[in-house]
Structure formats: C-alpha cells, structure tokens
Tab-separated table of C-alpha atoms in Angstrom:
chain	number	residue	atom	x	y	z
A	781	MET	CA	-0.024	0.171	0.039
A	782	GLU	CA	2.837	2.325	0.723
A	783	LEU	CA	4.278	1.811	-2.811
A	784	LEU	CA	0.740	2.482	-4.238
A	785	ALA	CA	0.703	5.686	-2.285
A	786	ARG	CA	3.948	6.735	-3.397
A	787	HIS	CA	3.132	5.785	-7.126
A	788	PRO	CA	-0.673	5.950	-7.229
A	789	HIS	CA	-1.077	5.526	-10.969
A	790	SER	CA	2.226	4.021	-12.413
A	791	VAL	CA	0.520	3.425	-15.828
A	792	PRO	CA	-1.646	5.649	-18.135
A	793	LEU	CA	-4.598	3.369	-17.580
A	794	GLY	CA	-4.674	4.383	-14.053
A	795	THR	CA	-5.103	8.079	-14.730
A	796	LYS	CA	-7.518	7.887	-17.537
A	797	ASP	CA	-11.236	8.846	-17.301
A	798	LEU	CA	-12.256	6.183	-19.770
A	799	GLY	CA	-15.829	6.765	-20.056
A	800	PRO	CA	-18.210	4.560	-22.196
A	801	ILE	CA	-16.624	1.861	-24.210
A	802	SER	CA	-18.476	2.479	-27.477
A	803	THR	CA	-21.658	3.557	-28.838
A	804	LEU	CA	-21.664	0.080	-30.501
A	805	ALA	CA	-21.842	-1.668	-27.150
A	806	PRO	CA	-25.447	-1.834	-26.950
A	807	PHE	CA	-25.553	-3.762	-30.262
A	808	SER	CA	-23.171	-6.482	-29.180
A	809	ALA	CA	-25.784	-8.903	-29.996
A	810	LEU	CA	-26.201	-8.050	-33.382
A	811	ILE	CA	-22.459	-7.732	-33.969
A	812	ILE	CA	-22.009	-11.307	-32.857
A	813	SER	CA	-24.728	-12.631	-35.091
A	814	ILE	CA	-23.182	-11.059	-37.906
A	815	VAL	CA	-19.757	-12.491	-37.128
A	816	LEU	CA	-21.351	-16.116	-36.872
A	817	VAL	CA	-23.362	-15.589	-40.006
A	818	VAL	CA	-20.060	-14.651	-41.738
A	819	PHE	CA	-18.203	-17.784	-40.259
A	820	PHE	CA	-21.023	-19.961	-41.691
A	821	LEU	CA	-20.798	-18.399	-45.175
A	822	VAL	CA	-17.056	-18.828	-45.299
A	823	ARG	CA	-17.111	-22.299	-43.992
A	824	TYR	CA	-20.007	-23.531	-46.196
A	825	TYR	CA	-19.658	-21.871	-49.401
A	826	ILE	CA	-15.818	-21.152	-49.578
A	827	LEU	CA	-13.985	-23.603	-47.493
A	828	GLU	CA	-16.238	-26.687	-47.637
A	829	GLY	CA	-17.549	-25.593	-51.012
A	830	PHE	CA	-14.280	-25.627	-53.082
A	831	LEU	CA	-11.321	-24.011	-51.373
A	832	ILE	CA	-10.052	-26.648	-49.052
A	833	ARG	CA	-10.349	-29.510	-51.741
A	834	ARG	CA	-8.322	-27.471	-54.109
A	835	LEU	CA	-5.767	-26.569	-51.699
A	836	TYR	CA	-5.163	-29.911	-49.968
A	837	GLY	CA	-6.784	-32.665	-52.333
A	838	SER	CA	-6.566	-36.162	-51.004
A	839	VAL	CA	-5.146	-35.094	-47.801
A	840	TYR	CA	-8.545	-33.428	-46.940
A	841	THR	CA	-10.884	-35.973	-48.728
A	842	ASP	CA	-9.305	-38.851	-46.894
A	843	MET	CA	-9.758	-37.416	-43.426
A	844	SER	CA	-12.495	-38.510	-41.178
A	845	GLU	CA	-15.438	-36.225	-40.509
A	846	LEU	CA	-14.105	-35.626	-37.218
A	847	ASN	CA	-10.643	-34.388	-38.368
A	848	ARG	CA	-12.271	-32.533	-41.329
A	849	ARG	CA	-14.172	-30.386	-38.907
A	850	GLY	CA	-11.285	-29.627	-36.834
A	851	PHE	CA	-9.086	-28.884	-39.860
A	852	ILE	CA	-11.602	-26.293	-41.104
A	853	ASN	CA	-12.119	-24.738	-37.659
A	854	HIS	CA	-8.504	-24.354	-37.349
A	855	HIS	CA	-8.263	-22.388	-40.670
A	856	ILE	CA	-11.250	-20.215	-39.708
A	857	ALA	CA	-9.855	-19.450	-36.112
A	858	GLY	CA	-6.151	-18.792	-37.514
A	859	VAL	CA	-7.205	-16.405	-40.362
A	860	THR	CA	-9.700	-14.527	-37.882
A	861	LYS	CA	-7.147	-13.955	-35.114
A	862	LEU	CA	-4.628	-12.819	-37.784
A	863	ILE	CA	-7.322	-10.269	-38.881
A	864	ILE	CA	-7.818	-9.193	-35.303
A	865	LEU	CA	-4.207	-8.656	-34.587
A	866	ILE	CA	-3.949	-6.391	-37.696
A	867	VAL	CA	-7.175	-4.235	-36.947
A	868	ALA	CA	-6.997	-4.218	-33.244
A	869	ALA	CA	-3.186	-3.637	-32.720
A	870	TYR	CA	-3.269	0.282	-32.651
A	871	PRO	CA	-6.507	0.641	-30.654
A	872	PHE	CA	-5.406	-1.912	-28.093
A	873	VAL	CA	-1.836	-0.474	-27.431
A	874	SER	CA	-3.231	3.227	-27.474
A	875	VAL	CA	-6.023	2.620	-24.756
A	876	ALA	CA	-4.116	0.201	-22.522
A	877	PHE	CA	-0.590	1.623	-22.460
A	878	CYS	CA	-0.546	5.180	-23.940
A	879	LYS	CA	-1.400	8.511	-22.353
A	880	GLY	CA	-4.102	10.617	-23.796
A	881	PRO	CA	-6.077	8.018	-26.117
A	882	SER	CA	-9.266	6.612	-24.695
A	883	PHE	CA	-12.241	4.583	-25.999
A	884	SER	CA	-13.693	7.774	-27.515
A	885	THR	CA	-10.673	8.740	-29.460
A	886	PRO	CA	-11.144	8.482	-33.338
A	887	PHE	CA	-9.615	5.692	-35.061
A	888	VAL	CA	-8.422	7.775	-37.775
A	889	LYS	CA	-8.342	11.597	-37.574
A	890	GLY	CA	-11.751	13.077	-38.477
A	891	SER	CA	-13.487	9.681	-38.355
A	892	VAL	CA	-16.635	8.743	-36.640
A	893	VAL	CA	-15.215	5.461	-36.018
A	894	THR	CA	-13.475	5.295	-32.441
A	895	LEU	CA	-11.000	3.123	-30.856
A	896	GLY	CA	-13.681	1.701	-28.588
A	897	ASP	CA	-15.747	0.651	-31.645
A	898	ILE	CA	-12.914	-1.304	-32.937
A	899	LEU	CA	-12.234	-2.918	-29.672
A	900	VAL	CA	-15.909	-3.962	-29.280
A	901	VAL	CA	-16.134	-5.389	-32.876
A	902	VAL	CA	-12.832	-7.441	-32.508
A	903	SER	CA	-13.961	-8.749	-29.064
A	904	GLN	CA	-17.002	-10.063	-30.746
A	905	MET	CA	-14.869	-11.712	-33.405
A	906	LEU	CA	-12.660	-13.419	-30.931
A	907	ILE	CA	-15.859	-14.364	-28.808
A	908	GLY	CA	-17.367	-15.644	-32.251
A	909	ILE	CA	-14.489	-18.024	-32.755
A	910	TYR	CA	-15.149	-19.764	-29.359
A	911	ILE	CA	-19.080	-19.949	-30.035
A	912	PHE	CA	-18.418	-21.239	-33.505
A	913	GLU	CA	-16.013	-23.933	-32.323
A	914	LEU	CA	-18.333	-25.263	-29.515
A	915	ILE	CA	-21.146	-25.551	-32.060
A	916	TYR	CA	-19.162	-26.974	-35.107
A	917	ARG	CA	-16.438	-29.219	-33.688
A	918	VAL	CA	-17.474	-32.874	-33.044
A	919	LYS	CA	-15.260	-33.359	-30.151
A	920	LEU	CA	-13.591	-30.929	-27.600
A	921	SER	CA	-11.610	-31.673	-24.360
A	922	PRO	CA	-13.385	-30.646	-21.220
A	923	VAL	CA	-10.490	-28.063	-20.459
A	924	ALA	CA	-11.205	-26.577	-23.927
A	925	VAL	CA	-14.908	-26.361	-23.223
A	926	MET	CA	-14.597	-24.709	-19.987
A	927	HIS	CA	-12.125	-22.123	-21.394
A	928	HIS	CA	-14.246	-21.235	-24.235
A	929	ILE	CA	-17.395	-20.961	-22.257
A	930	GLY	CA	-15.511	-18.794	-19.632
A	931	THR	CA	-14.204	-16.539	-22.330
A	932	ILE	CA	-17.502	-16.026	-23.735
A	933	PHE	CA	-19.273	-15.212	-20.586
A	934	ILE	CA	-16.640	-12.800	-19.280
A	935	GLY	CA	-16.090	-11.072	-22.637
A	936	GLN	CA	-19.848	-10.392	-22.941
A	937	ALA	CA	-20.261	-9.602	-19.223
A	938	ALA	CA	-17.436	-6.969	-19.491
A	939	ILE	CA	-19.427	-5.139	-22.205
A	940	ALA	CA	-22.816	-5.719	-20.419
A	941	ILE	CA	-21.758	-4.129	-17.146
A	942	SER	CA	-20.721	-0.996	-18.921
A	943	LEU	CA	-24.161	-0.270	-20.236
A	944	ARG	CA	-26.797	1.610	-18.561
A	945	PRO	CA	-28.475	1.049	-16.016
A	946	LEU	CA	-25.749	-1.533	-14.890
A	947	ARG	CA	-22.745	0.790	-15.643
A	948	GLU	CA	-20.256	-0.168	-13.080
A	949	PRO	CA	-17.424	2.352	-12.225
A	950	ASP	CA	-14.758	-0.172	-12.913
A	951	ALA	CA	-16.338	-1.794	-15.821
A	952	TYR	CA	-14.181	-0.062	-18.528
A	953	ILE	CA	-10.822	-1.153	-16.743
A	954	GLU	CA	-12.227	-4.662	-16.680
A	955	PHE	CA	-12.994	-4.573	-20.352
A	956	VAL	CA	-9.300	-3.433	-21.039
A	957	LEU	CA	-8.166	-6.493	-19.060
A	958	CYS	CA	-10.334	-8.585	-21.111
A	959	THR	CA	-8.754	-7.014	-24.284
A	960	VAL	CA	-5.270	-7.894	-22.847
A	961	TRP	CA	-6.326	-11.420	-22.292
A	962	GLY	CA	-7.803	-11.539	-25.732
A	963	ALA	CA	-4.510	-9.917	-27.379
A	964	PHE	CA	-2.067	-12.611	-25.843
A	965	ASP	CA	-4.618	-15.226	-26.941
A	966	ALA	CA	-4.538	-14.069	-30.391
A	967	VAL	CA	-0.731	-13.622	-30.678
A	968	PHE	CA	0.353	-16.721	-28.761
A	969	GLU	CA	-2.470	-19.040	-29.722
A	970	LEU	CA	-2.002	-18.298	-33.558
A	971	PHE	CA	0.964	-20.493	-34.241
A	972	PRO	CA	-0.926	-23.577	-32.611
A	973	HIS	CA	-3.477	-23.322	-35.294
A	974	VAL	CA	-0.769	-23.488	-37.942
A	975	ALA	CA	0.758	-26.462	-36.059
A	976	ILE	CA	-2.484	-28.555	-36.133
A	977	ILE	CA	-3.131	-27.722	-40.035
A	978	LEU	CA	0.731	-28.932	-40.694
A	979	TYR	CA	0.162	-31.990	-38.663
A	980	ARG	CA	-2.893	-33.073	-40.714
A	981	THR	CA	-1.134	-32.042	-44.109
A	982	PHE	CA	2.237	-33.787	-43.355
A	983	PRO	CA	1.455	-36.683	-40.953
A	984	THR	CA	4.512	-38.748	-41.774
A	985	ARG	CA	7.189	-35.879	-41.520
A	986	HIS	CA	7.866	-36.633	-37.967
A	987	GLN	CA	11.074	-34.792	-37.452
A	988	PHE	CA	9.538	-31.660	-38.742
A	989	LEU	CA	6.383	-32.048	-36.843
A	990	SER	CA	8.308	-32.628	-33.521
A	991	ARG	CA	9.819	-29.300	-34.051
A	992	VAL	CA	6.572	-27.681	-34.776
A	993	PHE	CA	5.050	-28.959	-31.722
A	994	LEU	CA	7.999	-27.828	-29.642
A	995	ILE	CA	7.790	-24.438	-30.774
A	996	SER	CA	3.988	-24.490	-30.098
A	997	CYS	CA	4.526	-25.778	-26.577
A	998	PHE	CA	7.078	-23.019	-25.658
A	999	SER	CA	4.993	-20.383	-27.450
A	1000	THR	CA	1.843	-21.059	-25.459
A	1001	ALA	CA	4.031	-21.286	-22.312
A	1002	MET	CA	5.739	-17.988	-22.864
A	1003	GLY	CA	2.319	-16.459	-23.783
A	1004	THR	CA	0.873	-17.600	-20.384
A	1005	VAL	CA	3.935	-16.191	-18.498
A	1006	ALA	CA	3.938	-12.885	-20.368
A	1007	GLU	CA	0.041	-12.556	-20.069
A	1008	THR	CA	0.192	-12.998	-16.255
A	1009	VAL	CA	3.030	-10.617	-15.895
A	1010	VAL	CA	1.186	-7.918	-17.952
A	1011	THR	CA	-2.157	-8.525	-16.554
A	1012	MET	CA	-1.139	-8.558	-12.949
A	1013	TRP	CA	0.885	-5.397	-13.406
A	1014	LEU	CA	-2.109	-3.455	-14.932
A	1015	PHE	CA	-4.432	-5.031	-12.216
A	1016	ALA	CA	-2.004	-3.915	-9.404
A	1017	SER	CA	-1.371	-0.544	-10.939
A	1018	THR	CA	-5.024	0.340	-10.938
A	1019	TRP	CA	-5.800	-1.359	-7.555
A	1020	ASP	CA	-7.359	1.553	-5.927
A	1021	ARG	CA	-9.988	1.942	-8.859
A	1022	TRP	CA	-11.337	-1.571	-8.380
A	1023	ARG	CA	-14.297	-2.596	-6.205
A	1024	LEU	CA	-13.880	-5.647	-3.847
A	1025	ALA	CA	-15.753	-7.933	-5.962
A	1026	PHE	CA	-13.524	-7.410	-8.963
A	1027	LYS	CA	-10.286	-7.494	-6.903
A	1028	VAL	CA	-11.375	-11.175	-5.977
A	1029	VAL	CA	-12.963	-12.285	-9.227
A	1030	THR	CA	-10.352	-11.052	-11.663
A	1031	PRO	CA	-7.317	-12.988	-10.230
A	1032	VAL	CA	-9.510	-16.125	-9.957
A	1033	LEU	CA	-10.527	-15.766	-13.532
A	1034	HIS	CA	-6.883	-15.297	-14.604
A	1035	VAL	CA	-5.774	-18.489	-12.804
A	1036	ALA	CA	-8.519	-20.407	-14.625
A	1037	PHE	CA	-7.353	-19.169	-17.906
A	1038	SER	CA	-3.879	-19.790	-17.271
A	1039	ALA	CA	-4.521	-23.199	-16.176
A	1040	ALA	CA	-6.356	-24.018	-19.590
A	1041	GLN	CA	-3.379	-22.423	-21.406
A	1042	ILE	CA	-0.895	-24.622	-19.419
A	1043	HIS	CA	-2.888	-27.775	-20.229
A	1044	GLY	CA	-2.550	-26.769	-24.001
A	1045	SER	CA	1.213	-26.430	-23.582
A	1046	LEU	CA	1.288	-29.756	-21.954
A	1047	VAL	CA	-0.974	-31.225	-24.865
A	1048	PHE	CA	1.824	-30.054	-27.417
A	1049	TRP	CA	4.565	-31.388	-25.266
A	1050	ARG	CA	3.157	-34.942	-25.452
A	1051	MET	CA	2.527	-34.373	-29.254
A	1052	TYR	CA	6.227	-33.338	-29.510
A	1053	LEU	CA	7.307	-36.549	-27.570
A	1054	ARG	CA	5.007	-38.710	-29.572
A	1055	GLN	CA	6.536	-37.569	-32.920
A	1056	LYS	CA	10.036	-37.927	-31.526
A	1057	GLY	CA	9.052	-41.400	-30.818
A	1058	PHE	CA	7.728	-42.015	-34.348
A	1059	GLN	CA	10.903	-40.665	-35.650
A	1060	ARG	CA	13.153	-43.078	-33.684
A	1061	GLU	CA	11.024	-45.952	-34.887
A	1062	ALA	CA	11.462	-44.706	-38.634
A	1063	ASP	CA	15.192	-44.405	-38.236
A	1064	THR	CA	15.386	-47.875	-36.782
A	1065	GLU	CA	13.347	-49.400	-39.480
A	1066	ALA	CA	15.430	-47.510	-42.040
A	1067	LYS	CA	18.681	-48.883	-40.399
A	1068	GLU	CA	17.400	-52.357	-40.643
A	1069	PHE	CA	16.289	-51.905	-44.224
A	1070	ASN	CA	19.859	-50.526	-45.081
A	1071	ILE	CA	21.324	-53.609	-43.552
A	1072	MET	CA	19.101	-56.123	-45.218
A	1073	ASP	CA	19.762	-54.286	-48.478
A	1074	ASP	CA	23.566	-54.580	-47.904
A	1075	ILE	CA	23.186	-58.165	-47.204
A	1076	SER	CA	21.169	-58.734	-50.513
A	1077	VAL	CA	23.857	-56.882	-52.482
A	1078	ASN	CA	26.712	-58.921	-50.895
A	1079	HIS	CA	24.603	-62.102	-51.752
A	1080	ARG	CA	24.335	-61.306	-55.342
A	1081	GLN	CA	27.908	-60.279	-55.673
A	1082	TYR	CA	29.179	-63.392	-54.061
A	1083	GLN	CA	26.871	-65.480	-56.066
A	1084	SER	CA	28.089	-63.954	-59.376
A	1085	GLN	CA	31.761	-64.445	-58.355
A	1086	SER	CA	31.049	-68.060	-57.542
A	1087	VAL	CA	29.330	-68.831	-60.890
A	1088	ASP	CA	32.304	-67.067	-62.754
A	1089	SER	CA	34.830	-69.239	-60.734
A	1090	ALA	CA	32.883	-72.460	-61.664
A	1091	GLU	CA	32.713	-71.534	-65.262
A	1092	GLY	CA	36.475	-70.962	-65.382
A	1093	GLU	CA	37.001	-74.412	-63.885
A	1094	GLY	CA	34.835	-75.849	-66.643
A	1095	ASN	CA	33.036	-77.961	-64.235
A	1096	SER	CA	29.127	-77.203	-64.064
A	1097	GLY	CA	28.543	-79.768	-61.381
A	1098	MET	CA	31.176	-78.059	-59.102
A	1099	ALA	CA	29.323	-74.696	-59.990
A	1100	THR	CA	26.320	-75.783	-58.411
A	1101	VAL	CA	28.156	-76.747	-55.145
A	1102	LYS	CA	30.135	-73.561	-55.109
A	1103	SER	CA	27.367	-71.207	-55.728
A	1104	GLY	CA	25.210	-72.769	-53.426
A	1105	VAL	CA	26.953	-73.849	-50.216
A	1106	PRO	CA	29.296	-71.071	-49.650
A	1107	VAL	CA	26.669	-68.408	-50.322
A	1108	VAL	CA	24.522	-69.610	-47.385
A	1109	GLY	CA	27.605	-69.467	-45.145
A	1110	ALA	CA	28.187	-65.782	-46.225
A	1111	VAL	CA	24.551	-64.829	-45.462
A	1112	GLU	CA	24.927	-66.284	-41.992
A	1113	ARG	CA	27.970	-64.499	-41.378
A	1114	GLU	CA	26.343	-61.211	-42.347
A	1115	LEU	CA	23.487	-61.729	-39.787
C-alpha cells in the first residue's frame, strides 16, 4: 500500500477517465450474430464448397468427418485471429498503454469510428471464434470447453456491465483487461492453429512435426507467463480503482485461464514426444532396411563371383556346389 501511495498511478490506464466503451456496445448481440453468419458463409460456401479441396486434395478428402471439422475450424480461427491482430493492434496499445487516447478517440483523424468501436467489434470476433468452435467441432476436451465458455461469458459480461443501468465504475478497466487476455490469446495461440494444420497436411514428417509442436509448446507457455505478468501489473497499478468484487474475481478468472493455457502447452509437449518416438521408430526401420539391403547386395555379388569361378574351371557340377553352399555361409556371417 505504501508503494501504491508513492506511485498511485504507475500506468496511463490508472489516470484515464475512460468513459463509455463504445456507442456500438448496446449492439453487441447484432455484431456477434453478423460474425457467426460470416463464419457460416465462409465455412459452407468457400472452404467446404471448393477451396479446401483445391488446396489440399486427397489430404482433406481422406480425413474422417471428425478431423475435417477440426481442420476447417483451425483455418477459420487462425485467419480470424490474424485479422484481429492487424485491426486491433493500434486501438489496444493506445487505450491500454498510451497517455491521452481513450475509447472515444477517433480511430483515424476526423473519423466517426472510435478506438472503442474497433475494440468492441474485434472482441465479438474473438468470442465468435469460440462460439463457432463449440457448435461446429464434433469433439472437444473438457478443458477447452470450460476455457471457451468462460471466455464467452466474461467477454460479454465486461461489455454488459458498462451499459446503463448496470454501468459499473470499474467496468471499463475490466474491459481493458479482457482485451489484454484476448490480445495474448490472438498472438500466442495463432501458431498452434498453424501447427495442427501442418500436422494434418504432413502426417509422416515426424522430425518436422516434432519441431513444430515443440515451438507451439514453448510459445503457449511463454504467452501464459507474459500474459500473467502484464495482466497482474495492470491489475495492481489500478488497484485503487477496483471494487472488492472485481479485486477477488479478476485474479480467480486469470488463474482459470492460465490453467487452461498450461494444459494446452502440456498437450503440445506430449505431441512433441510422440513425434520424436515415431521418428526413432522410422530411423530404426530405415537402419534395418539398409542392413538387409546390404546383405542382399553382398549375396548377389558373391553368387556372381562363384558362378564365374565355376565356369573358369569348366565343371558345371562343381558350379552348383560352389554357388550354393558358400553363399549360405556368407549370409549367416552377415546376420
């Protein structure tokens, strides 16, 4: 508390009068509906319609229905997160870490579109990814289900409590923290989507896949650590602006999210070990094949030499003996 008194607002977020998030906040239901409709159109008419088959051919058509749905979902989630990163980078950094800009600051000078408008739209896009996955995927782990449901409820609640008549005094800071979670999710969870796509596309390239999964494991783990540091730093820096309920709930929610992300890192680590095991098996089989191939070559060479020797002696009967008995002994010695 003495440190907070000495440096009451160590980050710009602690000094801002953020005000309403966006004039689009009351239309969140409409925005999320549009996002889900767009996901359906892209999935049904573009990806499943023709694009995926043209890009991947038999790799896609030979998949089971379970894997096909996961494959398409990773394409939609990966591309959407990339769009979110491109569009929301400037508004997010400006509101969360820069002095001056707030939710009502124009996105472009003279524009009616504000930074808050962009953040509301991209937050609905991120939430839409998880809703689409819950509906479209055939199979999800319990951890993934809990993570997605928690993200949906918390993201929508952060917008809802900023609206009249429920407008909470710390709702705007809670929304900023939600954008921090979303930003780290979009950055560090982007490559895992690529990793799964590569896994389905090149299932026999075990050495390559082991490296991909190792990178995915470390990227998600680093993302969890970095997210925890940034989130708790912002949370502590704005401590005196939070009410008691949010002081308790926010860390609990963050622990739950971090647990889900750590679980994802462990899954990628197990996939890395599995691919390393496949690679060792493939190397062993290749070594055994090379040994047998060498044995076969030596057998043919020795047999040819025996026949030539027998022909030189002019005795066909001896050729049969010399080309048969010694060859068996040579093979036995090689084994």
